[in-house]
Amino acid sequence: MIDKVFRQGFAAGVLGLGLISLSPAAELRAIHVSSGSDSAQVSLELTDRAAQSLFTLDHPDRVVIDLPHTHLSSGLRAAPSSGVVTGVRTGARPHGTLRVVVQLKTALPVRSSWAVAEEGRQLVLTLGEPPVAAVDAGPKAVRAQHAPGEGDRDVIVAVDAGHGGVDPGAIGHGGTREKVVTLAIARALADRIDSEPGMRAVLTRDRDEFLELRQRIARARAAHADMFVSVHADSIADRSVTGASVYVLSVHGASSEAARVLADRENAADLMGGVPLDDSPLGAVLIDATQSEIIGVSASAAERVVSALEGVGEMRRAQVQRAGFVVLKSPAIPSMLVETAYISNPAEERRLRSATQQARLADAIASGVRSYFLQNPPDGTRFKREHRTASIADTGTLSASH
Ligand SMILES: [Zn+2]
């Protein structure tokens, strides 16, 4: 019976689909409800991030969250009803999916965001305008719960771990596969971004999964990403070559022969999954002014990442490189590809395997991206609001709050 209701309701409208898939099982430990008469905040405390899908149903009004590979903690008690929230139920779905249903007195707009909790992760649902108490979190709370209403959203960074599944990427002399290293660095990068107030990461893959290059772009678009960062660690014939490089899309040929060769090899990744190569000429989608502008934006963001990597002594060349990477062809999202190191160099291969080095690279990339957004905050974001407040404060018209 519940199934029928859900199926019926599902047709009513899917609000948003999470993109992060998760291999190990997560546990739902607690549900907190903070509710007023026309708004509420519901936080789900999880041991790890799950690829949530979220949708609303009516008659009665409710918000449904499906969490794949998630089980309930045995000690979890049902959250009491209060204000506009008349109850929260949980139930097991097929294939290890846990469903959480938030019942409402009346339909409310809902948005979700992930936050880093003291232990694990917190999925925060904001229904209507959030109650002030929930936003004004105490010192022990997770990072600022922010995002009340328009104009205060997070900057979203799509973090793309190169290769995966049947495509191992480059393989080091010690047997290290690029796909493993890129996933580790991508996860560290996502964590680093998520710990930054005003920024949120979305992983295009969070397990050993083959993704077509176009799917990577599609996932970033579905997440409304403001930036796309693809993480790689390729090989080169000359084993002595070391250091990171940062690439953006080129419309008119590659910045070097090596860059062209690399792009050709990366673009062949789809073949590994049996997908025919995309041989449409780059020009076909790139002629318009918007695309050139996107590449310009990508390049200035990439410059920040180059500086940050240079700051920790990781850069091979201190300029942004250019080549025709298919994965960077998103027509709307500024995109860059970071070659974090050459896995073909035995010393770098060893370093790439270490969590310390992975975190070091992730930190540098995250700080480069952050510094770009601080200077160029997208409209509607918290960064934009703070940027504006800071500018006003600079002119002396208004003193900065606290
Ligand atoms: Zn690669």
Coordinates of C-alpha atoms and ligand atoms in Angstrom, one line a residue:
M1 CA 0.0 0.0 0.0
I2 CA 2.8 2.4 0.9
D3 CA 4.4 1.4 -2.3
K4 CA 1.4 2.4 -4.3
V5 CA 1.3 5.8 -2.7
F6 CA 4.9 6.4 -3.4
R7 CA 4.7 5.3 -7.0
Q8 CA 1.8 7.5 -7.5
G9 CA 3.5 10.4 -5.8
F10 CA 6.8 9.9 -7.6
A11 CA 5.0 10.9 -10.8
A12 CA 4.1 14.1 -9.0
G13 CA 7.6 15.4 -9.4
V14 CA 11.2 14.5 -8.7
L15 CA 12.8 17.5 -7.1
G16 CA 16.4 16.6 -7.2
L17 CA 18.7 13.6 -7.5
G18 CA 21.8 13.2 -5.6
L19 CA 24.8 12.1 -7.6
I20 CA 27.1 10.6 -5.2
S21 CA 27.2 6.9 -5.1
L22 CA 28.6 5.2 -2.2
S23 CA 30.2 1.8 -2.0
P24 CA 30.4 1.0 1.8
A25 CA 27.2 1.1 3.7
A26 CA 26.3 4.2 5.7
E27 CA 24.3 4.3 8.9
L28 CA 21.6 6.7 9.8
R29 CA 22.3 7.6 13.4
A30 CA 19.9 10.4 14.3
I31 CA 17.2 12.6 12.9
H32 CA 16.9 16.1 14.3
V33 CA 13.8 18.3 13.6
S34 CA 13.7 21.9 14.3
S35 CA 10.3 23.2 13.2
G36 CA 8.2 26.3 13.2
S37 CA 4.7 26.9 11.9
D38 CA 5.7 27.4 8.3
S39 CA 9.3 26.3 8.1
A40 CA 11.5 23.5 9.4
Q41 CA 15.0 22.1 9.3
V42 CA 15.5 18.3 9.4
S43 CA 19.0 17.0 9.8
L44 CA 19.9 13.4 9.2
E45 CA 23.1 12.3 10.9
L46 CA 24.9 9.7 8.8
T47 CA 28.2 7.9 9.1
D48 CA 28.9 8.7 5.5
R49 CA 27.6 10.5 2.5
A50 CA 25.0 8.7 0.5
A51 CA 23.6 9.4 -3.0
Q52 CA 20.3 10.7 -1.7
S53 CA 17.3 11.2 -4.0
L54 CA 14.8 13.6 -2.8
F55 CA 11.2 14.2 -3.9
T56 CA 7.9 15.6 -2.6
L57 CA 4.5 14.0 -2.5
D58 CA 1.1 15.4 -1.7
H59 CA -2.1 14.2 -0.1
P60 CA -0.7 14.3 2.5
D61 CA 2.2 16.6 1.9
R62 CA 5.6 15.0 2.6
V63 CA 9.2 15.0 1.6
V64 CA 10.8 11.6 0.8
I65 CA 14.5 11.0 0.9
D66 CA 15.9 7.7 -0.4
L67 CA 19.4 6.8 0.8
P68 CA 21.0 3.9 -1.0
H69 CA 23.3 1.5 0.9
T70 CA 22.1 2.9 4.2
H71 CA 20.8 1.2 7.2
L72 CA 19.2 2.5 10.4
S73 CA 21.2 2.6 13.6
S74 CA 19.6 0.3 16.1
G75 CA 19.3 3.1 18.7
L76 CA 17.5 5.5 16.5
R77 CA 14.3 6.8 17.8
A78 CA 11.5 8.4 15.8
A79 CA 11.7 12.2 15.8
P80 CA 8.7 13.7 17.5
S81 CA 6.3 15.9 15.5
S82 CA 6.5 19.6 16.0
G83 CA 5.3 22.7 14.2
V84 CA 4.7 22.0 10.5
V85 CA 6.4 18.6 10.7
T86 CA 3.8 16.1 11.8
G87 CA 6.1 13.1 11.9
V88 CA 9.2 11.4 10.4
R89 CA 9.1 7.8 9.4
T90 CA 11.8 5.5 8.1
G91 CA 11.5 2.3 6.1
A92 CA 13.6 -0.2 4.3
R93 CA 13.4 -0.3 0.5
P94 CA 14.8 -2.9 -1.9
H95 CA 18.5 -3.2 -2.5
G96 CA 19.6 -1.7 0.8
T97 CA 17.9 1.7 0.3
L98 CA 16.6 3.4 3.4
R99 CA 13.7 5.7 2.9
V100 CA 13.0 8.6 5.2
V101 CA 9.6 10.3 5.0
V102 CA 9.0 13.8 6.5
Q103 CA 5.3 14.4 6.9
L104 CA 4.1 18.0 6.7
K105 CA 1.0 19.9 7.6
T106 CA 1.4 21.9 4.4
A107 CA 3.6 21.7 1.2
L108 CA 6.9 23.6 1.6
P109 CA 9.8 24.1 -0.8
V110 CA 12.7 22.0 0.2
R111 CA 16.4 22.1 -0.4
S112 CA 19.1 19.8 0.8
S113 CA 22.8 20.2 1.5
W114 CA 25.5 18.1 3.0
A115 CA 27.6 19.2 5.9
V116 CA 30.5 17.7 7.7
A117 CA 29.4 16.7 11.2
E118 CA 31.7 16.0 14.2
E119 CA 31.4 12.4 13.2
G120 CA 30.3 11.5 9.7
R121 CA 28.0 13.6 7.6
Q122 CA 24.9 15.5 8.0
L123 CA 22.2 15.8 5.3
V124 CA 20.3 19.0 6.0
L125 CA 16.8 19.6 4.6
T126 CA 15.6 23.1 4.7
L127 CA 11.9 23.4 4.3
G128 CA 10.4 26.9 3.7
E129 CA 12.3 29.6 5.5
P130 CA 14.5 27.9 8.2
P131 CA 13.9 28.8 11.8
V132 CA 16.5 31.2 13.1
A133 CA 17.6 29.0 15.9
A134 CA 18.6 26.2 13.5
V135 CA 20.7 28.6 11.4
D136 CA 22.3 30.2 14.4
A137 CA 24.2 27.1 15.3
G138 CA 26.3 26.9 18.5
P139 CA 30.1 26.5 18.5
K140 CA 29.9 22.7 18.6
A141 CA 27.5 22.4 15.7
V142 CA 28.5 21.4 12.2
R143 CA 29.6 24.1 9.9
A144 CA 27.2 27.0 9.4
Q145 CA 24.0 25.6 8.2
H146 CA 23.5 28.7 6.0
A147 CA 21.6 28.7 2.8
P148 CA 18.4 30.3 4.0
G149 CA 16.5 31.4 1.0
E150 CA 17.8 32.8 -2.3
G151 CA 21.0 34.7 -2.3
D152 CA 22.8 32.5 0.1
R153 CA 23.5 29.2 -1.6
D154 CA 26.7 27.3 -1.6
V155 CA 29.2 27.5 -4.5
I156 CA 29.0 24.0 -5.9
V157 CA 32.2 22.3 -7.2
A158 CA 31.9 19.1 -9.2
V159 CA 34.9 17.0 -8.4
D160 CA 35.6 14.4 -11.1
A161 CA 37.9 11.5 -10.3
G162 CA 39.4 10.5 -13.6
H163 CA 38.9 7.0 -15.1
G164 CA 37.3 4.2 -13.1
G165 CA 35.8 0.7 -13.5
V166 CA 37.1 -1.0 -16.7
D167 CA 39.3 2.0 -17.4
P168 CA 42.2 2.0 -14.9
G169 CA 43.9 5.1 -16.4
A170 CA 47.6 5.1 -16.4
I171 CA 49.5 2.4 -14.5
G172 CA 52.7 3.2 -12.6
H173 CA 55.7 1.0 -12.7
G174 CA 54.9 -0.2 -9.2
G175 CA 51.4 -1.2 -10.4
T176 CA 49.5 1.8 -9.0
R177 CA 46.4 2.5 -11.1
E178 CA 45.5 6.1 -11.8
K179 CA 41.8 5.4 -11.2
V180 CA 42.5 4.5 -7.5
V181 CA 44.7 7.6 -6.9
T182 CA 42.3 10.0 -8.6
L183 CA 39.4 8.7 -6.5
A184 CA 41.4 9.2 -3.3
I185 CA 42.5 12.7 -4.2
A186 CA 38.9 13.5 -5.4
R187 CA 37.5 12.4 -2.1
A188 CA 40.1 14.4 -0.1
L189 CA 39.3 17.4 -2.3
A190 CA 35.5 17.0 -1.8
D191 CA 36.1 16.8 2.0
R192 CA 38.3 19.9 1.9
I193 CA 35.7 21.8 -0.1
D194 CA 32.8 20.7 2.1
S195 CA 34.6 21.9 5.2
E196 CA 34.8 25.4 3.7
P197 CA 31.7 27.5 4.6
G198 CA 29.9 28.6 1.5
M199 CA 31.3 25.7 -0.7
R200 CA 30.0 22.3 -1.4
A201 CA 31.4 19.5 -3.5
V202 CA 29.7 16.9 -5.6
L203 CA 31.6 13.9 -6.7
T204 CA 30.9 12.6 -10.2
R205 CA 31.9 9.2 -8.9
D206 CA 32.5 8.0 -5.4
R207 CA 33.4 4.4 -6.2
D208 CA 35.2 2.3 -8.8
E209 CA 32.8 3.0 -11.6
F210 CA 33.2 3.5 -15.3
L211 CA 31.7 6.8 -16.5
E212 CA 31.6 8.1 -20.0
L213 CA 33.2 11.5 -20.4
R214 CA 29.8 13.0 -21.3
Q215 CA 28.2 11.4 -18.2
R216 CA 30.7 13.2 -16.0
I217 CA 29.6 16.5 -17.6
A218 CA 26.0 15.6 -17.2
R219 CA 26.4 14.8 -13.5
A220 CA 28.0 18.1 -12.9
R221 CA 25.2 19.9 -14.8
A222 CA 22.5 18.0 -12.9
A223 CA 24.2 19.2 -9.7
H224 CA 24.1 22.8 -10.9
A225 CA 27.9 22.9 -10.5
D226 CA 29.6 26.3 -10.6
M227 CA 32.9 24.7 -11.5
F228 CA 34.1 21.3 -12.7
V229 CA 37.5 19.9 -11.6
S230 CA 38.7 16.7 -13.2
V231 CA 41.5 15.0 -11.2
H232 CA 44.1 12.9 -13.0
A233 CA 47.6 11.5 -12.5
D234 CA 48.8 10.3 -15.9
S235 CA 51.9 8.8 -17.3
I236 CA 54.5 10.1 -19.7
A237 CA 57.2 8.2 -21.7
D238 CA 60.0 10.1 -19.9
R239 CA 60.1 8.6 -16.4
S240 CA 62.1 11.5 -15.0
V241 CA 59.3 14.0 -15.6
T242 CA 57.5 15.1 -12.4
G243 CA 55.1 17.8 -11.3
A244 CA 51.5 18.9 -11.7
S245 CA 49.9 20.6 -14.7
V246 CA 46.5 22.3 -15.0
Y247 CA 44.6 22.2 -18.3
V248 CA 41.6 24.0 -19.7
L249 CA 39.9 23.4 -23.0
S250 CA 41.4 24.8 -26.1
V251 CA 39.4 25.8 -29.2
H252 CA 42.4 26.3 -31.4
G253 CA 44.7 23.3 -30.9
A254 CA 46.8 22.3 -27.9
S255 CA 49.4 24.4 -26.1
S256 CA 52.0 21.8 -26.8
E257 CA 52.4 18.4 -28.6
A258 CA 52.5 16.7 -25.2
A259 CA 49.2 18.3 -24.2
R260 CA 47.6 17.1 -27.5
V261 CA 48.8 13.6 -26.9
L262 CA 47.5 13.6 -23.4
A263 CA 44.1 14.9 -24.5
D264 CA 43.9 12.3 -27.2
R265 CA 44.6 9.6 -24.7
E266 CA 42.1 10.9 -22.2
N267 CA 39.5 11.2 -24.8
A268 CA 40.0 7.6 -25.7
A269 CA 38.8 6.7 -22.2
D270 CA 35.3 6.1 -23.5
L271 CA 36.5 3.3 -25.7
M272 CA 37.4 1.3 -22.6
G273 CA 33.7 1.2 -21.7
G274 CA 32.8 0.2 -25.3
V275 CA 31.5 3.7 -26.1
P276 CA 32.4 5.1 -29.6
L277 CA 34.6 8.1 -29.5
D278 CA 33.1 11.5 -29.7
D279 CA 34.6 12.7 -33.0
S280 CA 32.5 15.8 -33.4
P281 CA 34.8 18.7 -34.1
L282 CA 35.3 20.9 -31.1
G283 CA 34.4 23.9 -33.2
A284 CA 30.9 22.5 -33.6
V285 CA 30.0 23.4 -30.0
L286 CA 32.5 26.0 -29.3
I287 CA 32.0 28.7 -31.8
D288 CA 29.8 31.0 -29.8
A289 CA 30.9 33.8 -27.6
T290 CA 29.5 32.2 -24.4
Q291 CA 31.8 29.2 -24.8
S292 CA 34.8 31.4 -25.3
E293 CA 33.8 33.3 -22.2
I294 CA 33.5 30.0 -20.3
I295 CA 37.0 29.1 -21.4
G296 CA 38.3 32.5 -20.2
V297 CA 36.7 31.9 -16.8
S298 CA 38.1 28.4 -16.7
A299 CA 41.5 29.7 -17.4
S300 CA 41.5 32.4 -14.7
A301 CA 40.2 29.8 -12.2
A302 CA 42.9 27.4 -13.4
E303 CA 45.5 30.1 -12.8
R304 CA 44.5 30.2 -9.1
V305 CA 45.0 26.5 -8.9
V306 CA 48.3 26.7 -10.6
S307 CA 49.5 29.3 -8.0
A308 CA 48.2 27.3 -5.1
L309 CA 50.0 24.1 -6.4
E310 CA 53.1 26.2 -7.1
G311 CA 52.9 27.4 -3.5
V312 CA 53.4 23.9 -2.3
G313 CA 56.1 23.2 -4.9
E314 CA 54.1 20.8 -7.0
M315 CA 53.9 22.5 -10.4
R316 CA 55.7 21.3 -13.4
R317 CA 55.0 24.4 -15.5
A318 CA 53.7 27.7 -14.1
Q319 CA 51.2 28.2 -16.9
V320 CA 47.8 26.9 -17.6
Q321 CA 48.0 24.4 -20.4
R322 CA 45.4 24.0 -23.2
A323 CA 44.1 21.0 -25.1
G324 CA 40.9 19.6 -26.5
F325 CA 39.8 17.5 -23.6
V326 CA 36.2 16.2 -24.2
V327 CA 35.6 16.1 -20.4
L328 CA 36.1 19.9 -20.3
K329 CA 33.6 20.6 -23.1
S330 CA 30.7 21.5 -20.8
P331 CA 29.1 24.5 -22.6
A332 CA 28.1 26.1 -19.3
I333 CA 30.4 25.2 -16.5
P334 CA 34.0 26.5 -16.1
S335 CA 36.1 23.4 -16.2
M336 CA 39.7 22.4 -15.6
L337 CA 41.7 19.2 -15.5
V338 CA 44.4 18.8 -12.9
E339 CA 47.2 16.4 -13.6
T340 CA 48.3 16.1 -10.0
A341 CA 51.6 14.3 -10.8
Y342 CA 53.1 11.8 -13.2
I343 CA 52.4 8.3 -12.1
S344 CA 55.2 7.2 -14.5
N345 CA 57.8 8.6 -12.2
P346 CA 58.5 6.0 -9.5
A347 CA 59.0 8.6 -6.7
E348 CA 55.8 10.4 -7.6
E349 CA 54.0 7.1 -7.9
R350 CA 55.0 6.4 -4.3
R351 CA 54.0 9.8 -3.1
L352 CA 50.6 9.6 -4.9
R353 CA 49.8 6.5 -2.8
S354 CA 50.3 8.4 0.5
A355 CA 47.3 9.9 2.2
T356 CA 49.5 12.9 3.2
Q357 CA 50.4 13.7 -0.3
Q358 CA 46.8 13.2 -1.5
A359 CA 45.6 15.7 1.2
R360 CA 48.4 18.1 0.3
L361 CA 47.3 18.1 -3.4
A362 CA 43.6 18.3 -2.4
D363 CA 44.3 21.3 -0.1
A364 CA 46.2 23.2 -2.8
I365 CA 43.5 22.6 -5.4
A366 CA 40.7 23.5 -3.0
S367 CA 42.4 26.7 -1.9
G368 CA 43.0 27.7 -5.6
V369 CA 39.3 27.2 -6.4
R370 CA 38.3 29.0 -3.2
S371 CA 40.5 32.0 -4.0
Y372 CA 38.9 32.2 -7.4
F373 CA 35.4 32.2 -6.0
L374 CA 36.2 34.7 -3.4
Q375 CA 37.2 37.1 -6.1
N376 CA 34.5 36.0 -8.6
P377 CA 31.6 34.9 -6.5
P378 CA 28.6 33.6 -8.6
D379 CA 25.3 35.4 -8.1
G380 CA 23.0 34.1 -5.4
T381 CA 25.8 32.6 -3.3
R382 CA 27.0 33.3 0.2
F383 CA 30.4 34.2 -1.3
K384 CA 28.6 36.9 -3.3
R385 CA 26.8 38.3 -0.3
E386 CA 30.0 38.4 1.8
H387 CA 31.9 39.9 -1.0
R388 CA 29.3 42.6 -1.2
T389 CA 29.3 43.2 2.5
A390 CA 33.1 43.4 2.5
S391 CA 33.1 45.9 -0.3
I392 CA 30.6 48.1 1.5
A393 CA 32.7 47.8 4.7
D394 CA 35.8 48.8 2.7
T395 CA 34.2 52.0 1.6
G396 CA 33.3 52.9 5.2
T397 CA 29.6 53.2 4.5
L398 CA 28.9 50.2 6.7
S399 CA 31.0 48.6 9.3
A400 CA 31.3 44.8 9.0
S401 CA 28.9 43.0 11.2
H402 CA 30.6 41.5 14.2
Ligands
ZN1 ZN 44.0 10.4 -16.7

